[in-house]
Amino acid sequence: QVQLVESGGGLVQPGGSLRLSCAASGTIYSINAMGWYRQAPGKQRELVAHISRDGKTNYADSVKGRFTISRANAKNTVYLQMNSLKPEDTAVYYCNADILPLGRGYEVGYWGQGTQVTVSS
């Protein structure tokens, strides 16, 4: 059984910072790509940031220069450091990971349950 658990969401003022964490647990052989997505009320889910197994990153234009994605492979964890937060960053943030579980010959995409980020004064 594999699961992803996000943490670190909450309420922050505009211009503030927040750090999200996502830890994968279970019978994992390896983790390939990991990423963060978000969905605001009434809007479609969008990719926020992505990081490959070897550390190559990609960001949505709206967060470039403000957000940083990183990972600790030995801990099966991905992070999202969010700085200079804006009200439009308010959304539920979801962790995603492509995982090769023990006993399988192919990767499976897993999702966390989401963590709320609210940016408001």
Short mmCIF file of C-alpha atoms in Angstrom, two decimals, residues 8-116:
data_model
loop_
_atom_site.label_atom_id
_atom_site.label_comp_id
_atom_site.label_asym_id
_atom_site.label_seq_id
_atom_site.Cartn_x
_atom_site.Cartn_y
_atom_site.Cartn_z
CA GLY A 8 2.15 22.59 5.74
CA GLY A 9 -0.91 24.32 4.37
CA GLY A 10 -2.64 27.10 6.20
CA LEU A 11 -3.47 30.78 6.26
CA VAL A 12 -0.82 33.34 5.37
CA GLN A 13 -0.82 37.05 4.59
CA PRO A 14 0.04 38.37 1.14
CA GLY A 15 3.80 38.55 0.76
CA GLY A 16 4.30 35.80 3.28
CA SER A 17 5.81 32.37 2.91
CA LEU A 18 4.69 28.82 3.38
CA ARG A 19 6.42 25.48 2.98
CA LEU A 20 4.49 22.41 1.87
CA SER A 21 5.71 18.87 2.36
CA CYS A 22 4.57 15.62 0.82
CA ALA A 23 5.81 12.30 2.11
CA ALA A 24 5.30 9.03 0.31
CA SER A 25 5.09 5.87 2.34
CA GLY A 26 4.49 2.21 1.72
CA THR A 27 6.14 -0.58 -0.20
CA ILE A 28 8.03 1.67 -2.59
CA TYR A 29 10.86 0.59 -4.82
CA SER A 30 11.51 3.97 -6.41
CA ILE A 31 9.90 7.30 -7.18
CA ASN A 32 10.30 9.01 -10.51
CA ALA A 33 8.74 12.41 -11.12
CA MET A 34 7.00 14.34 -8.37
CA GLY A 35 4.96 17.47 -8.57
CA TRP A 36 2.58 19.91 -7.00
CA TYR A 37 -0.79 20.84 -8.45
CA ARG A 38 -3.42 23.24 -7.23
CA GLN A 39 -7.10 23.82 -7.74
CA ALA A 40 -8.90 27.02 -6.84
CA PRO A 41 -12.68 27.15 -6.40
CA GLY A 42 -14.41 27.17 -9.76
CA LYS A 43 -11.20 26.54 -11.67
CA GLN A 44 -9.49 23.53 -13.19
CA ARG A 45 -6.54 21.88 -11.54
CA GLU A 46 -3.22 23.18 -12.78
CA LEU A 47 0.39 22.15 -12.53
CA VAL A 48 2.37 24.35 -10.18
CA ALA A 49 5.79 22.73 -10.19
CA HIS A 50 7.42 19.52 -11.26
CA ILE A 51 10.68 17.84 -10.40
CA SER A 52 12.27 14.83 -12.02
CA ARG A 53 14.14 12.09 -10.23
CA ASP A 54 17.46 13.74 -11.02
CA GLY A 55 16.31 17.15 -9.86
CA LYS A 56 15.26 18.92 -13.06
CA THR A 57 12.49 21.38 -12.31
CA ASN A 58 9.70 23.09 -14.17
CA TYR A 59 7.31 25.78 -12.95
CA ALA A 60 4.11 27.39 -14.02
CA ASP A 61 4.75 30.91 -15.28
CA SER A 62 2.58 32.33 -12.52
CA VAL A 63 4.91 31.05 -9.78
CA LYS A 64 8.35 31.33 -11.38
CA GLY A 65 10.74 33.20 -9.17
CA ARG A 66 8.50 32.80 -6.13
CA PHE A 67 8.13 29.05 -5.60
CA THR A 68 10.82 26.42 -5.32
CA ILE A 69 10.26 22.69 -5.58
CA SER A 70 12.78 20.28 -4.11
CA ARG A 71 12.96 16.68 -3.08
CA ALA A 72 14.75 14.41 -0.65
CA ASN A 73 14.88 11.08 -2.41
CA ALA A 74 16.14 9.16 0.60
CA LYS A 75 13.07 10.33 2.53
CA ASN A 76 10.58 9.92 -0.35
CA THR A 77 9.57 13.51 0.20
CA VAL A 78 8.93 16.50 -2.03
CA TYR A 79 8.70 20.09 -0.84
CA LEU A 80 7.26 23.30 -2.18
CA GLN A 81 8.67 26.50 -0.75
CA MET A 82 6.28 29.33 -1.51
CA ASN A 83 7.46 32.91 -1.10
CA SER A 84 5.89 36.25 -1.92
CA LEU A 85 2.47 34.68 -1.79
CA LYS A 86 -0.44 36.38 -3.50
CA PRO A 87 -4.19 36.03 -2.95
CA GLU A 88 -4.44 34.33 -6.32
CA ASP A 89 -2.28 31.52 -4.96
CA THR A 90 -5.19 30.48 -2.76
CA ALA A 91 -6.12 26.91 -3.64
CA VAL A 92 -6.04 23.33 -2.53
CA TYR A 93 -2.58 22.02 -3.26
CA TYR A 94 -2.13 18.39 -4.24
CA CYS A 95 1.00 16.30 -4.31
CA ASN A 96 1.55 13.87 -7.15
CA ALA A 97 4.19 11.20 -7.61
CA ASP A 98 4.97 8.53 -10.16
CA ILE A 99 5.92 5.55 -8.06
CA LEU A 100 7.19 2.08 -8.83
CA PRO A 101 5.82 -0.03 -5.98
CA LEU A 102 7.47 -3.21 -4.85
CA GLY A 103 6.02 -6.13 -6.75
CA ARG A 104 5.00 -4.16 -9.83
CA GLY A 105 6.72 -3.76 -13.16
CA TYR A 106 5.35 -0.32 -13.99
CA GLU A 107 4.88 3.07 -12.38
CA VAL A 108 1.63 4.20 -10.86
CA GLY A 109 0.52 7.76 -10.39
CA TYR A 110 -0.47 8.61 -6.82
CA TRP A 111 -2.19 11.66 -5.39
CA GLY A 112 -2.34 13.11 -1.94
CA GLN A 113 -5.58 14.24 -0.38
CA GLY A 114 -4.71 17.92 -0.69
CA THR A 115 -3.85 20.72 1.69
CA GLN A 116 -5.54 24.11 1.77
#
